[in-house]
Structures are given as structure tokens and as C-alpha cells.
């Protein structure tokens, strides 16, 4: 690398791998290719051991994470410490996207299910990026809407099947009661 | 090992004791080394200030598909040329005026007329011993005069900085994001998000504050020069610039900024009534500052408690004289921002492992 190269380098200290990871993350699809470099500059890498917390429910939220290696467990805890598992995030997926809305607390806790490498992007930096590159910014928001919409769709499906199941259980209960009444 | 002995500690207690010892050690080491790396430290702080001032144009240029390195270089070269031009073209003129002011003050020590007024004052307040006021004024005058004479020396020291500071400032500006990444990634995981939040907010607030007070000082200086020109005060350029810089200090700064003009005017005419227009000029400027400049330019002023301002200014004065008084306020504000944001973060994140 020549002196001039070093001197004028973009400030991009990103390896090719990171660059690819971004390209393959759903919310960063269809950006202008020159913008991937800039975006990659905003990635912060962190490593977690199995079982280590990434964030906790109720924390202020400022980063959205992409699982680079390993998987993540999203869960909620009630007051007695009982855990309800919500989701498992696998390699290449992202989570914590509510951080993109200012002032919303973490709606669940996240912890490493396996040994884990995360790439974090912080809301403020992403917002600055979007301001500077509105075209790509629009694409990002469109992607987010798409992913969130898909997740909502899935939740609705789940809700529907749970409701049907509940309904069936109630009917069975009633039938049994009717039987025992007549019996 | 006797685990029942009074000295044995739970491993966790031991760990936290160790941790506190480490932190304490680090603090002591820093305090110990500050005087030894004093110049380096102040150079870095000055470079940081410059970096904050020059970051917006650099970021602006980046929009035009320039790399960070290229836009930083362009900005630094342009500002460097302007500064050089300023040093060669404007400073001799200011220097002349400064020398003239110094000579003027040296030749017009608080004179008989002022002493008459003071004696009158002493008579009307019977409890004041004779000559005490005049003595006090003399002491204060000598101190200010001494400080005034010291400024070139400090500026000379700053000239020595002229080589190293731009160098540090250049890299602080060019590698801004890289530094942030390094800082954020170097903390343990449970502080990761908090650290970024903290860094980001402190950075934002500091930048806004430093740019704000710089613009404000500049405007105040220009207004003061114009005002002093209108009411015909000698050495208006030096005095006006001083007023602009002094304005950085909340509460006391504006008063301190007006004093040189009042003193010069009084020594010039020996008539207290000529002071009224001068005072009026500064009052109007303060009005403009508080009604227009502060809300617009320094959008969110850092509110330091008057007591803190007083203590910090006195401490700054003890350490570095008049310049210390002025520089102490931005530095104190820096610490206040860091502490406030840290406090917020510690209260809001749960740090579960």
C-alpha cells in the first residue's frame, strides 16, 4: 500500500467478509453498491460466550444486531424469573430492530444460545447514514417494513392457530362436561 | 487454609476490592502523570477543540464522493493557509495595538482623580479604613496588568504548539469513526451499547457546545469592536476581542469583558460620565447575546451552577492565569456532560450478564 493510498484511504477498515454479510442481510438488500462500504464502516463487532446476555428487556435500545456466527435466543422473563422463549435468531438474521424507533425500550431480552459473534449498528449512526444517502435509506426502510410485515403476518398466523386450538379445547371441555352431567 | 479467620474474604468481595484498588491506582497514576505529560495533554485538548470545529466542513465535503482522508486534507490545507495569512497580515496590527494599550496602562496608573473618588467613597462609608480602597484597586490593577503582560508569553508557547497540534488534530478528524469504533469495541459486552450511547451523546453535545461558543465569541467580539468604535474607545480591537473571548465564562465573563473598556475610557477622559455610553454598549451587546445569540447559536447551553463556575474559574486562574480562567469553562463543561450522561446510562441499563 503506497503512502498516498494510506493517507487518502476512505477510513474504511472493513474486510470483504463483513461487506458480504451486509449484502446478505434482508434489511440491507438493494442498496447502491457504493453505499455498502460506508455502511460496513458503521458495523461494530462483539463476541459473546454461550449464555451471555446481549441486552435485557426494558433497557434503552440503541443498536440493531446481525448474527454473524452462532445463534441468539430472544425471551421474556416474568417477575418470578420464568422464561418464555419467543424466537431464535440464526446466523445471518437480525434482531433488535425496534432500536430504530427512538425511545422504545427493549421488548425482550437476548442472550447467546451458542458461541456468538454479532455485528451491531447503532441507530444514531444509521440515521446519519440515511440522511446522507437518502436513496439507500429509503431502501433500508422499505426492507424493514417488509421484514416487520412478514413477522407480523407470522405472529397473526400463530395467534390464529393458538385461538383455534383454544377453541377446540373449550369445545372438548364442554362436551366432556355435558357427558358427565348426563352420566 | 483457615477459611474461618477474620481476614478471609469471599472471592467476590475480594474481586470488587481488587477492582476498586485498580481504579484507584489508575486515577492516582493519572494524577501523578498529569504534570509530567502536561504539555502533551494540553496539546491534545487543543487539538480536540480544533477537530470539533473542523469536523462539519470535512463531513460536508465527504458528501461529494471524497474520501474522508481527502476531505480532511482539503479542509486542513485551506484553514492552514487562512490561519497563516491571519498570522502574517492581522496579528502585527493587533500586536501594535496591544503594545500601545500596555504602554497606555503603564503610563496611566490609577491616578489622582480616581484616588479622589475613592477617598470620597471611603468618607461616605465611615467603616472603611483610610486608603484601603485605593490600595485594593492598586493591587487588582497590578494583577491585571501582570496577567496582561503575560499573555504574549502564553501565545508564544502556543506558537510552539502550532506544529504538533495540527498534526494531532488532523488524525483526530480523519480517523474519527475509527476512534469511536475502537473505544466502543474495547469495553466488556454488557457495556457495549451503553458505551456507544455515552460516546455518541458526549461527542454530539461537546461538538455543538464548542462550535456554539466559538461562533458566539466571534460575533460578540465583532459587535464589541463596532460598539467601542461608536463610543470612541481607544484600542477597540484588542479590547473587543478580549470581550468576545471573556464572554465564554458565564455570569462573570461579560462583566470582565467590559472592564478593560471602562478602565481605558476612564483613564483617557478622567470623567466618570463618559463611562455611561461604554456601559450601555456592553449592556446592549449582552441583550443581543441573551436574546438572539445564545438561543440560536448555543442552542442547548450547558448550565453550570454559578458556584461551580466561580470555583472552576478561580482554579483555572490559579493554574494558568487569565487564559486558564477562560479555558477552564469548556473543560468543566466537558466533564459535566460526561458525568451527566454516565449517570443517565448507569441508571437506565441493567447490566445483567
Short mmCIF file of C-alpha atoms in Angstrom, two decimals:
data_model
loop_
_atom_site.label_atom_id
_atom_site.label_comp_id
_atom_site.label_asym_id
_atom_site.label_seq_id
_atom_site.Cartn_x
_atom_site.Cartn_y
_atom_site.Cartn_z
CA UNK A 1 0.00 0.00 0.00
CA UNK A 2 1.51 3.28 -1.08
CA UNK A 3 1.73 6.31 1.15
CA UNK A 4 -0.93 8.15 -0.80
CA UNK A 5 -3.25 5.18 -0.54
CA UNK A 6 -2.76 5.08 3.16
CA UNK A 7 -3.16 8.83 3.50
CA UNK A 8 -6.31 9.15 1.47
CA UNK A 9 -7.91 5.87 2.42
CA UNK A 10 -11.62 6.14 2.87
CA UNK A 11 -11.38 5.38 6.52
CA UNK A 12 -12.84 2.05 5.53
CA UNK A 13 -11.11 -0.60 7.56
CA UNK A 14 -13.54 -3.33 6.64
CA UNK A 15 -12.82 -6.80 5.40
CA UNK A 16 -14.54 -8.40 2.47
CA UNK A 17 -16.41 -10.84 4.70
CA UNK A 18 -18.23 -8.10 6.59
CA UNK A 19 -19.11 -6.50 3.34
CA UNK A 20 -20.73 -9.73 2.11
CA UNK A 21 -22.57 -10.20 5.40
CA UNK A 22 -24.23 -6.84 4.93
CA UNK A 23 -25.22 -7.61 1.38
CA UNK A 24 -26.91 -10.79 2.54
CA UNK A 25 -28.82 -9.23 5.42
CA UNK A 26 -32.50 -8.79 4.50
CA UNK A 27 -32.84 -5.21 5.70
CA UNK A 28 -29.85 -4.08 3.67
CA UNK A 29 -30.96 -5.54 0.36
CA UNK A 30 -30.97 -3.47 -2.82
CA UNK A 31 -28.70 -0.64 -1.68
CA UNK A 32 -26.40 1.13 -4.08
CA UNK A 33 -23.22 -0.88 -4.12
CA UNK A 34 -21.03 2.10 -3.19
CA UNK A 35 -23.09 2.52 -0.04
CA UNK A 36 -22.28 -0.93 1.33
CA UNK A 37 -18.74 0.21 2.09
CA UNK A 38 -19.98 3.20 4.02
CA UNK A 39 -22.48 1.10 5.88
CA UNK A 40 -19.86 -1.51 6.66
CA UNK A 41 -17.88 1.25 8.35
CA UNK A 42 -20.65 1.55 10.89
CA UNK A 43 -20.56 -2.07 11.99
CA UNK A 44 -19.27 -2.79 15.47
CA UNK A 45 -18.26 -6.33 16.17
CA UNK A 46 -18.71 -8.02 19.52
CA UNK A 47 -18.18 -11.57 20.76
CA UNK A 48 -20.29 -13.46 23.30
CA UNK A 49 -19.94 -16.69 25.19
CA UNK A 50 -22.78 -19.18 25.35
CA UNK A 51 -25.44 -17.91 27.74
CA UNK A 52 -24.12 -14.36 27.84
CA UNK A 53 -26.63 -11.51 27.72
CA UNK A 54 -26.76 -9.21 24.73
CA UNK A 55 -29.41 -6.91 26.16
CA UNK A 56 -32.22 -7.09 28.70
CA UNK A 57 -35.88 -6.28 28.49
CA UNK A 58 -36.51 -2.66 29.49
CA UNK A 59 -33.03 -1.43 28.59
CA UNK A 60 -32.79 1.66 26.40
CA UNK A 61 -32.33 0.41 22.88
CA UNK A 62 -29.84 1.91 20.51
CA UNK A 63 -28.40 -0.90 18.41
CA UNK A 64 -29.71 -3.36 15.89
CA UNK A 65 -27.73 -6.58 15.64
CA UNK A 66 -26.88 -9.03 12.90
CA UNK A 67 -25.83 -12.52 13.98
CA UNK A 68 -22.61 -13.19 12.16
CA UNK A 69 -21.81 -16.51 13.76
CA UNK A 70 -23.91 -18.55 16.15
CA UNK A 71 -27.50 -18.08 17.24
CA UNK A 72 -29.39 -15.90 19.68
CA UNK A 73 -32.29 -16.63 22.00
CA UNK A 74 -34.94 -13.93 22.44
CA UNK A 75 -37.08 -14.32 25.56
CA UNK A 76 -39.14 -12.58 28.18
CA UNK A 77 -38.96 -13.02 31.91
CA UNK A 78 -41.80 -12.53 34.35
CA UNK A 79 -41.36 -11.28 37.88
CA UNK A 80 -40.69 -14.76 39.23
CA UNK A 81 -37.94 -15.38 36.70
CA UNK A 82 -39.94 -17.73 34.48
CA UNK A 83 -38.76 -17.52 30.93
CA UNK A 84 -40.93 -17.52 27.86
CA UNK A 85 -38.90 -18.10 24.76
CA UNK A 86 -40.02 -16.00 21.82
CA UNK A 87 -37.66 -16.59 18.96
CA UNK A 88 -34.37 -17.98 17.90
CA UNK A 89 -32.23 -15.86 15.64
CA UNK A 90 -29.94 -17.85 13.42
CA UNK A 91 -26.83 -16.90 11.51
CA UNK A 92 -27.34 -14.00 9.09
CA UNK A 93 -30.57 -12.83 10.70
CA UNK A 94 -31.01 -9.56 12.50
CA UNK A 95 -32.80 -8.63 15.70
CA UNK A 96 -33.38 -5.64 17.94
CA UNK A 97 -34.84 -3.68 15.04
CA UNK A 98 -37.13 -1.72 17.35
CA UNK A 99 -33.99 0.20 18.26
CA UNK A 100 -34.58 2.06 15.02
CA UNK A 101 -37.52 3.78 16.65
CA UNK A 102 -36.33 6.38 19.05
CA UNK A 103 -37.16 5.99 22.72
CA UNK A 104 -38.54 2.45 22.64
CA UNK A 105 -37.19 0.12 25.29
CA UNK A 106 -36.10 -3.42 24.53
CA UNK A 107 -39.25 -5.53 24.33
CA UNK A 108 -37.42 -8.76 25.14
CA UNK A 109 -34.11 -9.98 26.40
CA UNK A 110 -31.50 -11.56 24.17
CA UNK A 111 -28.77 -13.99 25.07
CA UNK A 112 -26.26 -16.06 23.18
CA UNK A 113 -27.52 -19.58 22.51
CA UNK A 114 -24.15 -20.70 21.26
CA UNK A 115 -20.81 -19.02 21.00
CA UNK A 116 -21.72 -15.85 19.17
CA UNK A 117 -20.34 -13.04 17.05
CA UNK A 118 -22.59 -10.06 16.49
CA UNK A 119 -22.33 -7.04 14.29
CA UNK A 120 -24.09 -4.07 15.85
CA UNK A 121 -25.27 -0.97 14.06
CA UNK A 122 -26.31 1.96 16.17
CA UNK A 123 -29.45 3.91 15.45
CA UNK A 124 -27.82 7.32 15.51
CA UNK A 125 -25.13 6.30 13.05
CA UNK A 126 -27.62 4.59 10.77
CA UNK A 127 -29.82 7.69 10.83
CA UNK A 128 -26.87 9.85 9.85
CA UNK A 129 -26.10 7.45 7.04
CA UNK A 130 -29.71 7.55 5.84
CA UNK A 131 -29.67 11.34 5.87
CA UNK A 132 -26.58 11.37 3.72
CA UNK A 133 -27.74 8.62 1.36
CA UNK A 134 -31.50 9.01 1.16
CA UNK A 135 -31.80 6.62 -1.76
CA UNK A 136 -30.31 3.74 0.16
CA UNK A 137 -32.11 4.99 3.25
CA UNK A 138 -35.44 4.54 1.53
CA UNK A 139 -34.44 1.01 0.53
CA UNK A 140 -33.50 0.21 4.12
CA UNK A 141 -36.80 1.43 5.49
CA UNK A 142 -38.69 -0.42 2.78
CA UNK A 143 -36.85 -3.60 3.71
CA UNK A 144 -37.56 -3.07 7.39
CA UNK A 145 -41.25 -2.62 6.68
CA UNK A 146 -41.20 -5.79 4.63
CA UNK A 147 -39.48 -7.83 7.32
CA UNK A 148 -41.66 -6.44 10.09
CA UNK A 149 -44.74 -7.06 7.96
CA UNK A 150 -43.66 -10.67 7.42
CA UNK A 151 -43.09 -11.09 11.16
CA UNK A 152 -46.49 -9.61 11.92
CA UNK A 153 -48.04 -11.97 9.37
CA UNK A 154 -46.35 -14.90 11.07
CA UNK A 155 -47.48 -13.73 14.51
CA UNK A 156 -51.03 -13.44 13.22
CA UNK A 157 -50.80 -16.99 11.89
CA UNK A 158 -49.54 -18.17 15.25
CA UNK A 159 -52.25 -16.25 17.02
CA UNK A 160 -54.85 -17.79 14.75
CA UNK A 161 -53.67 -21.35 15.32
CA UNK A 162 -53.49 -20.75 19.07
CA UNK A 163 -57.02 -19.35 19.04
CA UNK A 164 -58.31 -22.33 17.05
CA UNK A 165 -56.59 -24.70 19.43
CA UNK A 166 -58.08 -22.93 22.41
CA UNK A 167 -61.49 -23.03 20.80
CA UNK A 168 -61.18 -26.76 20.19
CA UNK A 169 -60.06 -27.37 23.77
CA UNK A 170 -63.03 -25.41 25.05
CA UNK A 171 -65.43 -27.39 22.91
CA UNK A 172 -63.91 -30.64 24.10
CA UNK A 173 -64.24 -29.42 27.67
CA UNK A 174 -67.90 -28.56 27.17
CA UNK A 175 -68.61 -31.92 25.59
CA UNK A 176 -66.95 -33.68 28.48
CA UNK A 177 -68.91 -31.62 30.99
CA UNK A 178 -72.15 -32.37 29.15
CA UNK A 179 -71.26 -36.06 29.22
CA UNK A 180 -70.50 -36.08 32.93
CA UNK A 181 -73.73 -34.09 33.60
CA UNK A 182 -75.88 -36.60 31.73
CA UNK A 183 -73.89 -39.52 33.16
CA UNK B 1 -6.20 -22.62 54.61
CA UNK B 2 -8.20 -21.35 57.55
CA UNK B 3 -11.41 -20.12 55.96
CA UNK B 4 -12.84 -19.04 59.31
CA UNK B 5 -10.18 -16.46 60.01
CA UNK B 6 -11.33 -12.85 60.18
CA UNK B 7 -9.16 -11.89 57.27
CA UNK B 8 -10.54 -14.34 54.76
CA UNK B 9 -12.85 -12.81 52.21
CA UNK B 10 -15.45 -14.11 49.87
CA UNK B 11 -13.92 -14.34 46.40
CA UNK B 12 -16.47 -11.89 45.03
CA UNK B 13 -15.70 -9.36 47.74
CA UNK B 14 -12.05 -9.82 47.02
CA UNK B 15 -12.68 -9.21 43.34
CA UNK B 16 -14.56 -5.99 43.95
CA UNK B 17 -11.91 -4.81 46.38
CA UNK B 18 -9.32 -5.56 43.74
CA UNK B 19 -11.34 -3.74 41.15
CA UNK B 20 -11.64 -0.63 43.29
CA UNK B 21 -7.95 -0.81 44.04
CA UNK B 22 -7.25 -0.94 40.32
CA UNK B 23 -9.47 2.04 39.58
CA UNK B 24 -7.93 3.98 42.44
CA UNK B 25 -4.49 3.07 41.18
CA UNK B 26 -5.36 4.24 37.69
CA UNK B 27 -6.69 7.55 39.00
CA UNK B 28 -3.57 8.09 41.11
CA UNK B 29 -1.36 7.24 38.17
CA UNK B 30 -3.19 9.76 36.01
CA UNK B 31 -2.97 12.46 38.69
CA UNK B 32 0.71 11.66 39.13
CA UNK B 33 1.48 11.83 35.46
CA UNK B 34 -0.57 14.92 34.55
CA UNK B 35 2.19 17.39 35.44
CA UNK B 36 4.66 15.22 33.54
CA UNK B 37 2.62 14.98 30.37
CA UNK B 38 1.12 18.40 30.89
CA UNK B 39 2.11 19.78 27.50
CA UNK B 40 1.03 16.67 25.66
CA UNK B 41 -2.29 16.76 27.48
CA UNK B 42 -2.99 20.39 26.71
CA UNK B 43 -1.87 19.87 23.12
CA UNK B 44 -4.34 17.01 22.79
CA UNK B 45 -7.14 19.08 24.28
CA UNK B 46 -6.44 21.96 21.90
CA UNK B 47 -6.27 19.51 19.00
CA UNK B 48 -9.58 18.05 20.10
CA UNK B 49 -11.15 21.52 20.09
CA UNK B 50 -9.83 22.16 16.58
CA UNK B 51 -11.03 18.77 15.45
CA UNK B 52 -14.53 19.55 16.69
CA UNK B 53 -14.51 22.87 14.86
CA UNK B 54 -13.33 21.39 11.59
CA UNK B 55 -15.38 18.21 11.56
CA UNK B 56 -18.53 19.72 9.98
CA UNK B 57 -16.79 21.01 6.84
CA UNK B 58 -14.95 17.69 6.49
CA UNK B 59 -18.19 15.73 6.76
CA UNK B 60 -19.79 18.15 4.34
CA UNK B 61 -17.08 17.60 1.72
CA UNK B 62 -17.46 13.84 2.10
CA UNK B 63 -20.89 14.13 0.51
CA UNK B 64 -19.21 14.97 -2.77
CA UNK B 65 -17.79 11.47 -3.08
CA UNK B 66 -14.50 12.48 -1.49
CA UNK B 67 -12.81 10.05 0.85
CA UNK B 68 -12.50 11.02 4.48
CA UNK B 69 -8.74 11.43 4.10
CA UNK B 70 -9.05 13.68 1.07
CA UNK B 71 -11.71 15.94 2.54
CA UNK B 72 -9.80 16.23 5.82
CA UNK B 73 -6.70 17.21 3.89
CA UNK B 74 -8.53 19.83 1.85
CA UNK B 75 -10.09 21.42 4.93
CA UNK B 76 -6.83 21.44 6.86
CA UNK B 77 -4.88 22.94 3.98
CA UNK B 78 -7.46 25.70 3.41
CA UNK B 79 -7.77 26.53 7.11
CA UNK B 80 -3.99 26.32 7.48
CA UNK B 81 -3.50 28.85 4.67
CA UNK B 82 -6.13 31.15 6.14
CA UNK B 83 -4.52 30.91 9.56
CA UNK B 84 -1.11 31.65 8.13
CA UNK B 85 -2.49 34.62 6.29
CA UNK B 86 -4.12 35.77 9.52
CA UNK B 87 -0.91 35.43 11.48
CA UNK B 88 1.09 37.43 8.97
CA UNK B 89 -1.47 40.03 7.99
CA UNK B 90 -3.62 40.71 11.02
CA UNK B 91 -1.52 39.84 14.03
CA UNK B 92 1.13 42.59 13.54
CA UNK B 93 -1.66 45.14 13.65
CA UNK B 94 -3.20 43.59 16.76
CA UNK B 95 0.22 43.31 18.31
CA UNK B 96 0.82 47.02 17.76
CA UNK B 97 -2.47 47.87 19.38
CA UNK B 98 -1.74 45.53 22.26
CA UNK B 99 1.63 47.15 22.85
CA UNK B 100 0.06 50.59 22.73
CA UNK B 101 -2.58 49.51 25.25
CA UNK B 102 0.09 48.16 27.56
CA UNK B 103 2.09 51.37 27.32
CA UNK B 104 -1.04 53.38 27.92
CA UNK B 105 -1.90 51.44 31.05
CA UNK B 106 1.67 51.65 32.32
CA UNK B 107 1.71 55.43 31.92
CA UNK B 108 -1.71 55.99 33.45
CA UNK B 109 -1.65 54.07 36.69
CA UNK B 110 -4.79 54.80 38.72
CA UNK B 111 -4.23 58.48 39.06
CA UNK B 112 -5.08 61.28 41.40
CA UNK B 113 -8.58 61.74 40.09
CA UNK B 114 -9.51 58.13 40.68
CA UNK B 115 -7.94 58.38 44.13
CA UNK B 116 -10.10 61.39 44.87
CA UNK B 117 -13.22 59.41 44.03
CA UNK B 118 -12.09 56.54 46.14
CA UNK B 119 -11.34 58.81 49.09
CA UNK B 120 -14.80 60.27 48.74
CA UNK B 121 -16.22 56.76 48.81
CA UNK B 122 -14.19 55.93 51.91
CA UNK B 123 -15.52 59.03 53.64
CA UNK B 124 -19.13 58.15 52.89
CA UNK B 125 -18.63 54.64 54.23
CA UNK B 126 -17.07 55.52 57.54
CA UNK B 127 -16.12 51.97 58.49
CA UNK B 128 -13.59 51.72 55.65
CA UNK B 129 -10.03 52.42 56.82
CA UNK B 130 -8.33 55.27 55.04
CA UNK B 131 -6.57 54.29 51.84
CA UNK B 132 -7.88 50.74 51.87
CA UNK B 133 -9.93 51.06 48.69
CA UNK B 134 -7.17 52.73 46.77
CA UNK B 135 -4.79 50.04 47.98
CA UNK B 136 -7.11 47.29 46.85
CA UNK B 137 -7.62 48.90 43.48
CA UNK B 138 -3.87 49.24 43.13
CA UNK B 139 -3.36 45.55 43.90
CA UNK B 140 -6.08 44.49 41.47
CA UNK B 141 -4.67 46.79 38.83
CA UNK B 142 -1.18 45.38 39.22
CA UNK B 143 -2.52 41.83 38.98
CA UNK B 144 -4.46 42.51 35.81
CA UNK B 145 -1.51 44.38 34.36
CA UNK B 146 0.79 41.50 35.17
CA UNK B 147 -1.61 39.00 33.62
CA UNK B 148 -1.95 41.19 30.56
CA UNK B 149 1.80 41.30 30.16
CA UNK B 150 1.89 37.53 30.46
CA UNK B 151 -0.40 36.87 27.50
CA UNK B 152 2.29 37.13 24.79
CA UNK B 153 4.33 34.53 26.64
CA UNK B 154 1.40 32.16 26.61
CA UNK B 155 0.84 32.92 22.96
CA UNK B 156 4.49 32.19 22.31
CA UNK B 157 4.01 28.80 23.93
CA UNK B 158 1.00 28.33 21.69
CA UNK B 159 3.22 29.05 18.71
CA UNK B 160 5.33 26.10 19.73
CA UNK B 161 2.12 24.08 19.62
CA UNK B 162 1.48 25.20 16.07
CA UNK B 163 3.50 22.35 14.68
CA UNK B 164 2.29 19.45 16.77
CA UNK B 165 -1.34 20.41 17.40
CA UNK B 166 -2.47 20.48 13.74
CA UNK B 167 -0.84 17.09 13.33
CA UNK B 168 -2.84 15.58 16.19
CA UNK B 169 -5.97 17.43 15.08
CA UNK B 170 -5.63 16.07 11.57
CA UNK B 171 -5.65 12.47 12.69
CA UNK B 172 -8.34 13.04 15.29
CA UNK B 173 -10.52 14.39 12.50
CA UNK B 174 -9.65 11.89 9.81
CA UNK B 175 -9.94 8.81 12.00
CA UNK B 176 -12.93 9.99 13.99
CA UNK B 177 -15.09 6.97 13.24
CA UNK B 178 -12.24 4.59 13.71
CA UNK B 179 -11.51 6.03 17.14
CA UNK B 180 -15.15 5.72 18.09
CA UNK B 181 -15.20 2.10 16.96
CA UNK B 182 -12.08 1.35 18.88
CA UNK B 183 -13.46 2.87 22.08
CA UNK B 184 -16.86 1.22 21.78
CA UNK B 185 -15.48 -2.21 20.98
CA UNK B 186 -12.91 -2.18 23.72
CA UNK B 187 -15.41 -2.31 26.59
CA UNK B 188 -16.93 -5.51 28.02
CA UNK B 189 -20.10 -6.74 26.32
CA UNK B 190 -22.60 -5.62 28.90
CA UNK B 191 -21.40 -2.03 28.46
CA UNK B 192 -21.29 -2.20 24.67
CA UNK B 193 -24.50 -0.37 23.90
CA UNK B 194 -24.19 1.94 26.85
CA UNK B 195 -20.69 2.91 25.81
CA UNK B 196 -21.78 3.78 22.32
CA UNK B 197 -24.70 5.79 23.61
CA UNK B 198 -22.45 7.62 26.02
CA UNK B 199 -19.78 8.29 23.43
CA UNK B 200 -22.29 9.47 20.88
CA UNK B 201 -24.11 11.86 23.19
CA UNK B 202 -20.98 13.31 24.73
CA UNK B 203 -19.50 13.74 21.27
CA UNK B 204 -22.62 15.46 19.94
CA UNK B 205 -23.04 17.78 22.89
CA UNK B 206 -19.38 18.70 23.07
CA UNK B 207 -19.23 19.41 19.36
CA UNK B 208 -22.33 21.59 19.48
CA UNK B 209 -21.06 23.39 22.56
CA UNK B 210 -17.58 24.07 21.24
CA UNK B 211 -18.82 25.23 17.84
CA UNK B 212 -21.54 27.28 19.52
CA UNK B 213 -19.29 29.20 21.88
CA UNK B 214 -16.75 29.78 19.12
CA UNK B 215 -19.33 31.39 16.87
CA UNK B 216 -20.82 33.29 19.79
CA UNK B 217 -17.43 34.64 20.87
CA UNK B 218 -16.66 35.71 17.35
CA UNK B 219 -19.93 37.62 16.98
CA UNK B 220 -19.58 39.21 20.41
CA UNK B 221 -16.06 40.33 19.53
CA UNK B 222 -17.21 41.90 16.26
CA UNK B 223 -20.17 43.61 17.95
CA UNK B 224 -17.91 44.90 20.73
CA UNK B 225 -15.43 46.33 18.26
CA UNK B 226 -18.22 48.11 16.40
CA UNK B 227 -19.76 49.37 19.64
CA UNK B 228 -16.45 50.58 21.02
CA UNK B 229 -15.76 52.32 17.75
CA UNK B 230 -19.10 54.13 18.02
CA UNK B 231 -18.48 55.34 21.58
CA UNK B 232 -14.86 56.10 20.70
CA UNK B 233 -12.79 53.90 22.99
CA UNK B 234 -9.11 53.55 22.22
CA UNK B 235 -7.60 50.15 21.35
CA UNK B 236 -11.02 48.86 20.42
CA UNK B 237 -9.74 45.83 18.52
CA UNK B 238 -7.75 44.32 21.36
CA UNK B 239 -10.42 45.18 23.91
CA UNK B 240 -13.23 43.91 21.70
CA UNK B 241 -11.51 40.59 21.09
CA UNK B 242 -10.92 40.25 24.81
CA UNK B 243 -14.62 40.90 25.46
CA UNK B 244 -15.56 38.22 22.93
CA UNK B 245 -13.27 35.65 24.49
CA UNK B 246 -14.21 36.53 28.07
CA UNK B 247 -17.85 36.02 27.14
CA UNK B 248 -17.19 32.27 27.26
CA UNK B 249 -17.29 32.47 31.06
CA UNK B 250 -20.91 32.50 32.21
CA UNK B 251 -22.07 35.18 34.67
CA UNK B 252 -18.64 36.81 35.24
CA UNK B 253 -17.32 36.87 31.70
CA UNK B 254 -19.49 39.68 30.36
CA UNK B 255 -18.54 41.87 33.34
CA UNK B 256 -14.86 41.06 32.97
CA UNK B 257 -15.12 41.78 29.26
CA UNK B 258 -16.46 45.27 29.91
CA UNK B 259 -13.85 46.26 32.49
CA UNK B 260 -10.88 46.97 30.17
CA UNK B 261 -13.01 49.27 28.03
CA UNK B 262 -14.27 51.12 31.10
CA UNK B 263 -10.76 51.45 32.55
CA UNK B 264 -9.28 52.74 29.31
CA UNK B 265 -12.11 55.18 28.81
CA UNK B 266 -11.82 56.45 32.35
CA UNK B 267 -8.05 56.86 32.24
CA UNK B 268 -8.44 58.59 28.91
CA UNK B 269 -11.02 61.19 29.93
CA UNK B 270 -10.90 61.19 33.73
CA UNK B 271 -14.63 61.70 33.73
CA UNK B 272 -16.97 59.05 35.14
CA UNK B 273 -19.84 60.28 32.96
CA UNK B 274 -18.04 59.19 29.80
CA UNK B 275 -18.38 55.63 31.13
CA UNK B 276 -22.14 55.60 30.67
CA UNK B 277 -22.16 55.13 26.87
CA UNK B 278 -19.48 52.43 27.19
CA UNK B 279 -21.53 50.56 29.76
CA UNK B 280 -24.59 50.99 27.56
CA UNK B 281 -22.75 49.40 24.64
CA UNK B 282 -21.95 46.32 26.68
CA UNK B 283 -25.47 46.13 28.06
CA UNK B 284 -26.90 46.19 24.56
CA UNK B 285 -24.44 43.51 23.44
CA UNK B 286 -25.43 41.33 26.39
CA UNK B 287 -29.04 41.81 25.46
CA UNK B 288 -28.35 40.75 21.89
CA UNK B 289 -26.33 37.81 23.16
CA UNK B 290 -29.00 36.55 25.52
CA UNK B 291 -32.00 37.20 23.31
CA UNK B 292 -30.62 36.16 19.92
CA UNK B 293 -27.22 34.51 20.01
CA UNK B 294 -27.49 32.14 22.94
CA UNK B 295 -30.84 30.60 21.97
CA UNK B 296 -29.88 30.24 18.31
CA UNK B 297 -26.18 29.53 18.28
CA UNK B 298 -25.55 27.78 21.57
CA UNK B 299 -28.90 26.01 21.34
CA UNK B 300 -28.54 23.92 24.45
CA UNK B 301 -26.20 25.76 26.71
CA UNK B 302 -24.63 23.68 29.34
CA UNK B 303 -25.94 25.12 32.52
CA UNK B 304 -23.20 25.17 35.05
CA UNK B 305 -24.23 26.22 38.52
CA UNK B 306 -22.89 29.69 39.32
CA UNK B 307 -20.97 28.26 42.26
CA UNK B 308 -19.26 25.72 40.02
CA UNK B 309 -18.44 28.47 37.54
CA UNK B 310 -16.90 30.53 40.33
CA UNK B 311 -14.79 27.68 41.70
CA UNK B 312 -13.69 26.49 38.28
CA UNK B 313 -12.77 29.98 37.12
CA UNK B 314 -10.75 30.68 40.25
CA UNK B 315 -8.99 27.32 39.95
CA UNK B 316 -8.27 27.96 36.28
CA UNK B 317 -6.90 31.38 37.20
CA UNK B 318 -4.62 29.85 39.83
CA UNK B 319 -3.28 27.35 37.35
CA UNK B 320 -2.91 29.29 34.12
CA UNK B 321 -3.83 32.92 34.75
CA UNK B 322 -6.35 34.75 32.59
CA UNK B 323 -6.21 32.16 29.81
CA UNK B 324 -6.84 29.43 32.37
CA UNK B 325 -9.96 31.24 33.53
CA UNK B 326 -11.36 31.16 30.03
CA UNK B 327 -10.29 27.63 29.06
CA UNK B 328 -11.47 26.18 32.37
CA UNK B 329 -15.14 26.64 31.48
CA UNK B 330 -15.21 24.47 28.32
CA UNK B 331 -13.16 21.83 30.12
CA UNK B 332 -15.51 21.85 33.10
CA UNK B 333 -18.49 21.63 30.76
CA UNK B 334 -16.86 18.64 29.11
CA UNK B 335 -16.68 16.84 32.45
CA UNK B 336 -20.22 17.80 33.34
CA UNK B 337 -21.53 16.32 30.08
CA UNK B 338 -19.57 13.12 30.58
CA UNK B 339 -20.74 12.72 34.17
CA UNK B 340 -24.38 13.54 33.39
CA UNK B 341 -24.56 11.08 30.53
CA UNK B 342 -22.73 8.42 32.51
CA UNK B 343 -25.18 8.85 35.34
CA UNK B 344 -28.11 8.50 32.96
CA UNK B 345 -26.64 5.36 31.41
CA UNK B 346 -25.88 3.73 34.75
CA UNK B 347 -29.44 4.37 35.87
CA UNK B 348 -31.09 3.05 32.73
CA UNK B 349 -29.16 -0.04 31.67
CA UNK B 350 -29.50 -3.19 33.72
CA UNK B 351 -26.04 -4.72 33.02
CA UNK B 352 -27.26 -8.27 33.58
CA UNK B 353 -24.83 -10.91 32.48
#
